[in-house]
XYZ file of N, CA, C and O in Angstrom:
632
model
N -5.600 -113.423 -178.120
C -6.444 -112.793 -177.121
C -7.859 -112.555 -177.672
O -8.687 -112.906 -176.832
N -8.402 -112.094 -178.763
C -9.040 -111.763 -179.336
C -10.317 -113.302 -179.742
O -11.545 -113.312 -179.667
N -9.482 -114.259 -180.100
C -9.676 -115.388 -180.043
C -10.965 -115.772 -178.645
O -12.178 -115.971 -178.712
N -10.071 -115.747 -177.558
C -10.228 -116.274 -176.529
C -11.186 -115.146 -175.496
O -11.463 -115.260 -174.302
N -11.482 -114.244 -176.301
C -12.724 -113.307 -176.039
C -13.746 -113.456 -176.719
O -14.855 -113.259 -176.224
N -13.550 -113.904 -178.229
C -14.960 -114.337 -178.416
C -15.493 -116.060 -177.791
O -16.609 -116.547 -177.616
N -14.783 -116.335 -177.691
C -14.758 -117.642 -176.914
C -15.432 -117.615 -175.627
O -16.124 -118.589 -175.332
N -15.351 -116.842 -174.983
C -16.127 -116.276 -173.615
C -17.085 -116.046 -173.964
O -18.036 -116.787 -173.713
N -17.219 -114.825 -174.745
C -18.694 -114.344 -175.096
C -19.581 -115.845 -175.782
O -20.744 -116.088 -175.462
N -19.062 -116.415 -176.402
C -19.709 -117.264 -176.744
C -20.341 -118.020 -175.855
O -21.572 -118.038 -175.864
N -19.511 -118.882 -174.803
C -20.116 -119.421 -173.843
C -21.113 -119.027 -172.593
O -21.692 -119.675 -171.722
N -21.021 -117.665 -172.939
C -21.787 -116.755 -172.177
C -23.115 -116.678 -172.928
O -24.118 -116.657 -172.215
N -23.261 -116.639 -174.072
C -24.269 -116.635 -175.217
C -25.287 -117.786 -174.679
O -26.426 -117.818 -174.216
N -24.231 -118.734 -175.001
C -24.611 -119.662 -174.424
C -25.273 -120.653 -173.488
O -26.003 -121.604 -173.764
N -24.821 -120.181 -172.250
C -25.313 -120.565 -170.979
C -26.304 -119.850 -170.361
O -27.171 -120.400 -169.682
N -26.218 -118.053 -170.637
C -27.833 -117.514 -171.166
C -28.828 -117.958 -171.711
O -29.920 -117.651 -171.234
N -28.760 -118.803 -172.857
C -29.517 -118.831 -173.624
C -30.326 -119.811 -172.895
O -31.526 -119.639 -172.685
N -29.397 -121.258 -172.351
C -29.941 -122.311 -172.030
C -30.775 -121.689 -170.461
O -31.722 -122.339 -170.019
N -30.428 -120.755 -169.933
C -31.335 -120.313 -168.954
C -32.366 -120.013 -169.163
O -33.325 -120.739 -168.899
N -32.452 -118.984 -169.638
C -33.732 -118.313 -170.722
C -34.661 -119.596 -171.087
O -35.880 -119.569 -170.915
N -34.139 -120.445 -171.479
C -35.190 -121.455 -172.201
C -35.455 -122.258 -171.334
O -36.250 -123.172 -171.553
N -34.826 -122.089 -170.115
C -35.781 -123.085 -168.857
C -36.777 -122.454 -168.212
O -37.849 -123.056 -168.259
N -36.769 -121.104 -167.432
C -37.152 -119.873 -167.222
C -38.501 -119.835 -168.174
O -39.548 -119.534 -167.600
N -38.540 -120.059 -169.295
C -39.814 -120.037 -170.393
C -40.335 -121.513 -170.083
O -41.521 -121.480 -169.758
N -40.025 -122.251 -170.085
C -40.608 -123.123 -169.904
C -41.026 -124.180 -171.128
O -42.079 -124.800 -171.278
N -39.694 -124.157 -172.034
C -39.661 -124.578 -172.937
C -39.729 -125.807 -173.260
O -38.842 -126.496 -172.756
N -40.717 -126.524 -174.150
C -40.278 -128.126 -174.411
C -39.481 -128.461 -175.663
O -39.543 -128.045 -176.820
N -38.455 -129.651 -174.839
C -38.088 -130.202 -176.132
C -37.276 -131.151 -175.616
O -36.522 -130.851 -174.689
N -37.307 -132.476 -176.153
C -37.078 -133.137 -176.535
C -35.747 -133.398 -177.744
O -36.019 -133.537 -178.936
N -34.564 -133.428 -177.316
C -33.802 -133.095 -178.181
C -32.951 -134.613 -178.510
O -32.342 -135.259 -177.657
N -33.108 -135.027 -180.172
C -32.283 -135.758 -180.626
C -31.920 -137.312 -179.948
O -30.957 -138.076 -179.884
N -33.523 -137.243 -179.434
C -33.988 -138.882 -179.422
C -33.313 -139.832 -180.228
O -33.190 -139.482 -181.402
N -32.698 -141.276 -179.832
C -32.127 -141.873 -180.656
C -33.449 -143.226 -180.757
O -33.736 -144.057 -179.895
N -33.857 -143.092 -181.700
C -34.510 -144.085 -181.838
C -34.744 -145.280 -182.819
O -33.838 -145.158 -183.643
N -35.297 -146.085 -183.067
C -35.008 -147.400 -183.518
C -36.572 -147.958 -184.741
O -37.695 -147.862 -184.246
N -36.491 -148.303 -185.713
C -37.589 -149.056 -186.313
C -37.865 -150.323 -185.798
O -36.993 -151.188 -185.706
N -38.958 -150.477 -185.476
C -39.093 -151.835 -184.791
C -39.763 -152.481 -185.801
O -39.830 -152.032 -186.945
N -40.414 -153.819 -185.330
C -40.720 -154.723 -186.293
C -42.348 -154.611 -187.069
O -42.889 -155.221 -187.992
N -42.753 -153.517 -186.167
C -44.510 -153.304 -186.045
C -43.943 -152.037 -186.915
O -44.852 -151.282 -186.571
N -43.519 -151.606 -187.371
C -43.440 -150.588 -187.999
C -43.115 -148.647 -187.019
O -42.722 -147.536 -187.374
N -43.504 -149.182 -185.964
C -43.198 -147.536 -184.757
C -41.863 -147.513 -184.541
O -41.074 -148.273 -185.103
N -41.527 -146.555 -183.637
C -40.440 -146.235 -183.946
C -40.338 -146.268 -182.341
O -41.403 -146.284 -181.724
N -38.956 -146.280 -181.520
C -38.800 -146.460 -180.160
C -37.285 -146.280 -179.690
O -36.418 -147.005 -180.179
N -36.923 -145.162 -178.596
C -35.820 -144.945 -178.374
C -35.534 -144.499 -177.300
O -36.370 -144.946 -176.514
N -34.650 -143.702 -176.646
C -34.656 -143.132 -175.258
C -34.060 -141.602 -175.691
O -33.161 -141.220 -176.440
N -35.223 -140.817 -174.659
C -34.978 -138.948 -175.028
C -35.142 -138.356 -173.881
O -35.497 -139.020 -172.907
N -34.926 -137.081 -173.795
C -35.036 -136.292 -172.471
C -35.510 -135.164 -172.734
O -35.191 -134.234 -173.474
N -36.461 -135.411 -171.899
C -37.707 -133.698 -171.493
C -37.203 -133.341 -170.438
O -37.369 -134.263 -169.639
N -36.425 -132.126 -169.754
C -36.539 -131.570 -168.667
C -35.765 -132.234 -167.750
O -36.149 -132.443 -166.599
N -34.253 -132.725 -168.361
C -32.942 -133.594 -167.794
C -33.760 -134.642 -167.281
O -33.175 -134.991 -166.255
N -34.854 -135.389 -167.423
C -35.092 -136.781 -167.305
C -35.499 -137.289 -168.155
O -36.417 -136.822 -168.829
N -34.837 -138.593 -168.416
C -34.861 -139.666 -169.745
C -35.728 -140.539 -169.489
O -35.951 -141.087 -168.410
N -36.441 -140.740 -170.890
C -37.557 -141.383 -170.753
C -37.895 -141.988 -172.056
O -37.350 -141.281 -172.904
N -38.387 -142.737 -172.497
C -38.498 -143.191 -173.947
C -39.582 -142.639 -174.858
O -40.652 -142.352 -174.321
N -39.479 -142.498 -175.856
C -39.539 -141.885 -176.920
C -40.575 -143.049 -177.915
O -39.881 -143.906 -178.461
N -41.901 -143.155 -178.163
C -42.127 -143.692 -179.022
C -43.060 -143.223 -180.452
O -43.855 -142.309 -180.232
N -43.035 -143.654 -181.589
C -43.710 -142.855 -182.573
C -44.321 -143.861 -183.336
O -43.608 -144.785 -183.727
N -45.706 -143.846 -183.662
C -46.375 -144.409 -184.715
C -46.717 -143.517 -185.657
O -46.541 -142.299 -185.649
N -47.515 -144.606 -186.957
C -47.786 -143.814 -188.019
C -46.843 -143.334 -189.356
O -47.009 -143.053 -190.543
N -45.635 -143.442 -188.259
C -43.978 -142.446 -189.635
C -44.371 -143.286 -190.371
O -44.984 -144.353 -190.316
N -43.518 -142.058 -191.734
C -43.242 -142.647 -193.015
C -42.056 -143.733 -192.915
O -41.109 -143.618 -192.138
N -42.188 -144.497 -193.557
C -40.952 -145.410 -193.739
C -39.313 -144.532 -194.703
O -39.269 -144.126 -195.864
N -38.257 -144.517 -193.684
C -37.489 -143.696 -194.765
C -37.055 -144.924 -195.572
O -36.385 -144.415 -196.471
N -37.052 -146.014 -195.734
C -36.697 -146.593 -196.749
C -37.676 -146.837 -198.006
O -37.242 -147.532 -198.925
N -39.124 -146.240 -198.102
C -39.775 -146.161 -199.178
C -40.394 -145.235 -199.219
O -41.080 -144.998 -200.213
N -40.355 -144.398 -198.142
C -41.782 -142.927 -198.360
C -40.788 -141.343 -198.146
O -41.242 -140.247 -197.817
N -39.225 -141.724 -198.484
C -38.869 -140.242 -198.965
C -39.047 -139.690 -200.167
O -39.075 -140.322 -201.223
N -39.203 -138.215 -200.014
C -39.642 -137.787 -201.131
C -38.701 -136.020 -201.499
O -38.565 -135.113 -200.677
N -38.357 -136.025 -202.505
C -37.945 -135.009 -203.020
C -38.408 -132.886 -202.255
O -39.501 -132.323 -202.198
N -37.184 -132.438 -201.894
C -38.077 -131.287 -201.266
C -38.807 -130.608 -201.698
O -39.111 -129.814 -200.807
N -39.396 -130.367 -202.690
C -39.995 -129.421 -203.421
C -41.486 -130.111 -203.159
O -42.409 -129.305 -203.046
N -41.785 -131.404 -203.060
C -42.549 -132.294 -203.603
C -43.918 -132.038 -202.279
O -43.771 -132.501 -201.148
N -44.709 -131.542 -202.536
C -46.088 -131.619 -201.909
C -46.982 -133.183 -201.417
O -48.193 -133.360 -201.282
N -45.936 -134.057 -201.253
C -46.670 -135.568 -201.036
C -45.817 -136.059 -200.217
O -44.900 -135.342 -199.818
N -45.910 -137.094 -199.884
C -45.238 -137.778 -198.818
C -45.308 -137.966 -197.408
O -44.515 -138.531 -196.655
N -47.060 -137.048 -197.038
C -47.081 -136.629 -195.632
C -47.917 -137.898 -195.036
O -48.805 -138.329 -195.772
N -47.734 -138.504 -193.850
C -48.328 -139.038 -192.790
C -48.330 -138.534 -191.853
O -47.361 -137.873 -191.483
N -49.873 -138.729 -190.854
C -49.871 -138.648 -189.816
C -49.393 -139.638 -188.568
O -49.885 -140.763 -188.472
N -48.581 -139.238 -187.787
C -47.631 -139.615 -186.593
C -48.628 -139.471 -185.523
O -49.625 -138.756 -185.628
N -48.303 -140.229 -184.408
C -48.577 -140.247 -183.104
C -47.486 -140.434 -181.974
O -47.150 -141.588 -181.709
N -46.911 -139.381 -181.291
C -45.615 -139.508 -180.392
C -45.935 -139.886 -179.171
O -47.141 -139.718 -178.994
N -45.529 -140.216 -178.472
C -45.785 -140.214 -176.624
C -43.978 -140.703 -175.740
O -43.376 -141.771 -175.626
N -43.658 -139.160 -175.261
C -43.174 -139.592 -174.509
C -43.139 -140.193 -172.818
O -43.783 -139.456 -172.071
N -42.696 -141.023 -172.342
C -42.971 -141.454 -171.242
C -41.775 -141.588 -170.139
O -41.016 -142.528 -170.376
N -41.504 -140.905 -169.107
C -40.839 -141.597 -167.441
C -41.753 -141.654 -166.370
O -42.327 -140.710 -165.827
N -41.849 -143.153 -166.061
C -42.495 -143.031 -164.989
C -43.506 -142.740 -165.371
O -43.948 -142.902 -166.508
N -44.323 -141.976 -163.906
C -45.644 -141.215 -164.303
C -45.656 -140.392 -165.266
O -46.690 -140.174 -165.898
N -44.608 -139.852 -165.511
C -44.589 -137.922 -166.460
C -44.843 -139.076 -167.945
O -44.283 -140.115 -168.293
N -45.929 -138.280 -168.499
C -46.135 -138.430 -170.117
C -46.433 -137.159 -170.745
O -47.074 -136.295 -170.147
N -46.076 -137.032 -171.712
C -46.585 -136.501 -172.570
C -46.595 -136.760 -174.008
O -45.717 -137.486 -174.474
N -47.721 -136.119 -174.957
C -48.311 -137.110 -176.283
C -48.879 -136.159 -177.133
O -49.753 -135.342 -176.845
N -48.328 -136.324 -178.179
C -48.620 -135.666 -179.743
C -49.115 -136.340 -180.620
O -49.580 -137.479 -180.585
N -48.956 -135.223 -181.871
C -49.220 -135.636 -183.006
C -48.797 -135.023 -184.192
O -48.940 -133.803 -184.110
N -48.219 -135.483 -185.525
C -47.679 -134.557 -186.071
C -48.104 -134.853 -187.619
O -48.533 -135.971 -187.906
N -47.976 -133.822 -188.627
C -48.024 -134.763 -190.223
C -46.583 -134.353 -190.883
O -46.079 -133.276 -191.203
N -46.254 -135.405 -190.922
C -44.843 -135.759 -190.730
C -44.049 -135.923 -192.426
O -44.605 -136.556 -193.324
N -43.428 -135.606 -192.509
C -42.447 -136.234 -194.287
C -40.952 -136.548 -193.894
O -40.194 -136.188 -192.993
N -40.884 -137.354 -194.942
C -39.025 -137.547 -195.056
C -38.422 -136.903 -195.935
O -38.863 -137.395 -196.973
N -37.581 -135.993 -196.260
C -36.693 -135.517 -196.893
C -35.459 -136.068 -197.879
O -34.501 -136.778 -197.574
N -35.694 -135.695 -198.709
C -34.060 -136.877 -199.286
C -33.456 -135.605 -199.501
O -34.206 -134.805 -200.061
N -31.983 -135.064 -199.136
C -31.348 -134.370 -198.937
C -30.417 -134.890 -199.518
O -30.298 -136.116 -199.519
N -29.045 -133.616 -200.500
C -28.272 -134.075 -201.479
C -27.061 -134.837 -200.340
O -26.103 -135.190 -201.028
N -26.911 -135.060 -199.381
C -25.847 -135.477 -198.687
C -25.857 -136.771 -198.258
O -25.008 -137.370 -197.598
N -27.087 -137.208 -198.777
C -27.430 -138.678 -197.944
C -27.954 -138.850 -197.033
O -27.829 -139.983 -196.567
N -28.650 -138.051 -196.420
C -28.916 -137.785 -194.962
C -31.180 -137.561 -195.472
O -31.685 -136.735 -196.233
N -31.611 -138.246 -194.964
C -32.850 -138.312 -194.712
C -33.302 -137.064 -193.792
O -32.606 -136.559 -192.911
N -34.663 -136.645 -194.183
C -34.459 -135.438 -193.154
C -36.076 -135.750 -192.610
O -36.731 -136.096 -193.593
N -36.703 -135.741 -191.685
C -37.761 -136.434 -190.785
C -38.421 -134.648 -190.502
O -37.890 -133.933 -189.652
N -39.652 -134.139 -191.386
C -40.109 -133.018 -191.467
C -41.690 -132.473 -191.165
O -42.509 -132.571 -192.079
N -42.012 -132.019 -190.133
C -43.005 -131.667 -190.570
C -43.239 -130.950 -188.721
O -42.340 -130.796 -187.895
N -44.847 -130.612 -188.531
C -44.818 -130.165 -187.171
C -46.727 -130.771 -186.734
O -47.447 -131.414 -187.498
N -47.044 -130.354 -185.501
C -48.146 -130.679 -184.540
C -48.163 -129.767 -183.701
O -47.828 -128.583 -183.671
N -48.868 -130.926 -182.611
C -49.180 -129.855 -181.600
C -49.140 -131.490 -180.273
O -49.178 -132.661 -180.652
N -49.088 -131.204 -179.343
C -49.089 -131.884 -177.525
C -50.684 -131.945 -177.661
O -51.400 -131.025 -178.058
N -51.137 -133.370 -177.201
C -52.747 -133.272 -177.269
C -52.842 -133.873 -175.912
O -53.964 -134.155 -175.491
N -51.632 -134.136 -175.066
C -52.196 -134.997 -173.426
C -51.056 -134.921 -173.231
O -50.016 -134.804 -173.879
N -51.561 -135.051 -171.646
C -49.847 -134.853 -170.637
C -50.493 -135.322 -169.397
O -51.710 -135.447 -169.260
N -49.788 -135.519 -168.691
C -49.524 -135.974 -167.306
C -49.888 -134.773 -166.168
O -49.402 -133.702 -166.532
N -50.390 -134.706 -165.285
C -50.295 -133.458 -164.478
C -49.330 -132.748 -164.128
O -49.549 -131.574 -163.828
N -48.054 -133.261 -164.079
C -47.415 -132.935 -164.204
C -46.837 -131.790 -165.149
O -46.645 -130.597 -164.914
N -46.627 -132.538 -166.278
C -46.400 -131.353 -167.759
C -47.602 -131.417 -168.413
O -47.693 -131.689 -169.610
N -48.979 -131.066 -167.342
C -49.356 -129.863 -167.900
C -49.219 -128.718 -168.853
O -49.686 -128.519 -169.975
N -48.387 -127.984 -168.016
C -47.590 -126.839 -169.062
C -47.740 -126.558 -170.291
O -48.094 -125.516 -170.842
N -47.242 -128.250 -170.961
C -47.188 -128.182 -171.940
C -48.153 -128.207 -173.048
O -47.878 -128.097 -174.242
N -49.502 -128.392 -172.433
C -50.960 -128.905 -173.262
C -50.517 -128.060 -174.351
O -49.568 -127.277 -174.314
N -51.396 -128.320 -175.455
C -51.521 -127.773 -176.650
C -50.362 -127.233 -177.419
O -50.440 -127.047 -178.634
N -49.388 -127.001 -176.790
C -48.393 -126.285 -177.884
C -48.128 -126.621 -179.130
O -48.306 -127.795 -179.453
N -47.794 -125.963 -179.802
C -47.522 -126.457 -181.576
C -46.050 -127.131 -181.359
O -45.450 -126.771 -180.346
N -45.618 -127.775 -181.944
C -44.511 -128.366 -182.209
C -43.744 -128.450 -183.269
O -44.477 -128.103 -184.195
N -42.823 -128.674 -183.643
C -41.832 -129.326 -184.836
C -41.353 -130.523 -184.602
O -40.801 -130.887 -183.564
N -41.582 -131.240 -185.691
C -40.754 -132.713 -184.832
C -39.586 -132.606 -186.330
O -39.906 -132.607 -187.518
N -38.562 -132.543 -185.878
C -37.540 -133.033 -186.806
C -36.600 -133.756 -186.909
O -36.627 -134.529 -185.952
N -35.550 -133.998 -187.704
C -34.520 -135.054 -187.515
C -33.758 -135.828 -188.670
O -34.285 -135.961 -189.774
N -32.600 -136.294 -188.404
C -31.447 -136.531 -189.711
C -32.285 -138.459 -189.602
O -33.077 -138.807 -188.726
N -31.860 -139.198 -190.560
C -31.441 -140.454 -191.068
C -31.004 -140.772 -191.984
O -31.407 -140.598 -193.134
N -30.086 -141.303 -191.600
C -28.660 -142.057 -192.576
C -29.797 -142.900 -193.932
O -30.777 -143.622 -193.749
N -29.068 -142.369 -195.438
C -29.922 -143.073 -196.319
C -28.999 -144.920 -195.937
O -29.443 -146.060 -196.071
N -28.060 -144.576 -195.604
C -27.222 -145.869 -195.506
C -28.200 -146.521 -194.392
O -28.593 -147.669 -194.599
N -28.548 -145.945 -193.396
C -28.938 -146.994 -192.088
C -30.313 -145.895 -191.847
O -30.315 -144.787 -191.312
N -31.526 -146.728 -192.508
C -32.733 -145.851 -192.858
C -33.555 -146.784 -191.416
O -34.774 -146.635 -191.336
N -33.072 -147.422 -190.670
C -33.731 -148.294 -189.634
C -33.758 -147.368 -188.559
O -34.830 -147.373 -187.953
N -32.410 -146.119 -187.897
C -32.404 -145.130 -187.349
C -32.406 -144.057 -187.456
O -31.993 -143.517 -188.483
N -32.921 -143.329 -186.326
C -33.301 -141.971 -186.470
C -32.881 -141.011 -185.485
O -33.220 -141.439 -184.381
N -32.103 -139.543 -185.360
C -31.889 -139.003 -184.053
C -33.471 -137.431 -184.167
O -33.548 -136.350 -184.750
N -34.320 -138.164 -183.321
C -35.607 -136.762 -183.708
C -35.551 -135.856 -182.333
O -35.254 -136.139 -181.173
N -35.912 -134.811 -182.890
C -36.574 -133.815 -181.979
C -37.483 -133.616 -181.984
O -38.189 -133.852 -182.965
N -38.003 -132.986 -180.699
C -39.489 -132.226 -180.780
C -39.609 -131.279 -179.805
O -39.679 -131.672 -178.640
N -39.650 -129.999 -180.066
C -39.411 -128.919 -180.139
C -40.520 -127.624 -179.978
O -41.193 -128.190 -180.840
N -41.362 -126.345 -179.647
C -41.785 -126.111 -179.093
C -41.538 -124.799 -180.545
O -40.494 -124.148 -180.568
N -42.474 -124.619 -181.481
C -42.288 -123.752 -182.512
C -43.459 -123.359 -182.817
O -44.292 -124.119 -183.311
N -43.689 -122.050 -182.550
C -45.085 -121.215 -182.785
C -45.665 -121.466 -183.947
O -46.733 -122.062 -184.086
N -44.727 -120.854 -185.128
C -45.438 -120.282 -186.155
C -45.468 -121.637 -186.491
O -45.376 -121.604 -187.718
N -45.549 -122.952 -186.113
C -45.730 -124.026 -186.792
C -47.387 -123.982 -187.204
O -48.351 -123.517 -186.596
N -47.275 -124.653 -188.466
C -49.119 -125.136 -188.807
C -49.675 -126.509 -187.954
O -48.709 -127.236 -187.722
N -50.405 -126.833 -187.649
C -51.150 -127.666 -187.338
C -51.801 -128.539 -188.461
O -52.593 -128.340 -189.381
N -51.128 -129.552 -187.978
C -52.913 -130.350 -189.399
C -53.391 -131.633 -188.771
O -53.848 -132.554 -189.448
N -53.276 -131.672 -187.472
C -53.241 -132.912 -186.434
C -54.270 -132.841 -185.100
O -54.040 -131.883 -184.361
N -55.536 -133.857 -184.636
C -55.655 -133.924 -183.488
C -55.522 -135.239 -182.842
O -55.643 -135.342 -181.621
C-alpha cells in the first residue's frame, strides 16, 4: 500500500510539473536524435511544443577528435542551432564542448542563448539556453541533444 502511494504522488509530481512548465512557457527541445552528416553539421528530428520538426547544428565539436577531459578548460566551439516546422523556426547559438565521461558515454556541454524566431515563437527571443546531451564513445556519429531554457546559464555567443 505504501508502495502504491508513493506511486501516485509521484505521478502527480509529475503531471504538475509538466503543467507548470507549459503554463511558463517553457522551451525545450528534448533529446533530439540526431545524425553527423558528411559536411560536418549535425541533423535530426526534435520537438518544441508537441510539434516535430528538425533539428540542425553547425560548428560542433567532432566527438570523435575534439573530446576533452572534464576538468580541462579547452575544447570549446562555437555552434549554430536552428530548429525548423514549417513556418515555426527558431535559432541559436551556443559554445559548446564534449565531455569524455568514465562510462563511455560522450557528454555534448555547454550553453547560449535563441538569437531569431519565427513570429510565432517569439516568446522565445533571447533566452539563455543549455544545449546538452549523451554520445556513445562506440557510435561518436550520433547524438540524443537537448536544448533547454536555463537562466543562470553564461552566454559567450551572438
Amino acid at each position: 500500500m505504501r508502495k502504491l502511494t508513493i506511486a501516485v504522488i509521484a505521478a502527480l509530481a509529475l503531471t504538475s510539473g509538466i503543467a507548470a512548465a507549459k503554463t511558463k512557457g517553457e522551451f525545450f527541445i528534448q533529446r533530439a536524435k540526431v545524425t553527423q552528416q558528411t559536411d560536418g553539421s549535425w541533423s535530426g528530428s526534435g520537438t518544441l511544443d508537441a510539434v516535430k520538426g528538425t533539428l540542425t547544428i553547425t560548428g560542433a565539436p567532432d566527438p570523435s577528435t575534439d573530446a576533452v577531459e572534464f576538468e580541462s578548460k579547452e575544447g570549446f566551439h562555437k555552434l549554430h542551432w536552428t530548429w525548423v516546422a514549417g513556418k515555426r523556426r527558431v535559432t541559436g547559438c551556443s559554445r559548446e564542448r564534449i565531455i569524455i565521461r568514465p562510462n563511455g558515454v560522450l557528454l555534448w556541454d555547454g550553453g547560449g542563448k535563441i538569437t531569431k524566431t519565427s513570429l510565432r515563437e517569439r516568446k522565445y527571443l533571447g533566452r539563455k539556453v543549455g544545449v546538452y546531451g549523451p554520445t556513445k564513445s562506440s557510435d561518436p556519429g550520433h547524438a540524443q541533444i537537448s536544448i533547454h531554457d536555463f537562466a543562470h546559464q553564461k552566454v559567450h555567443c551572438r
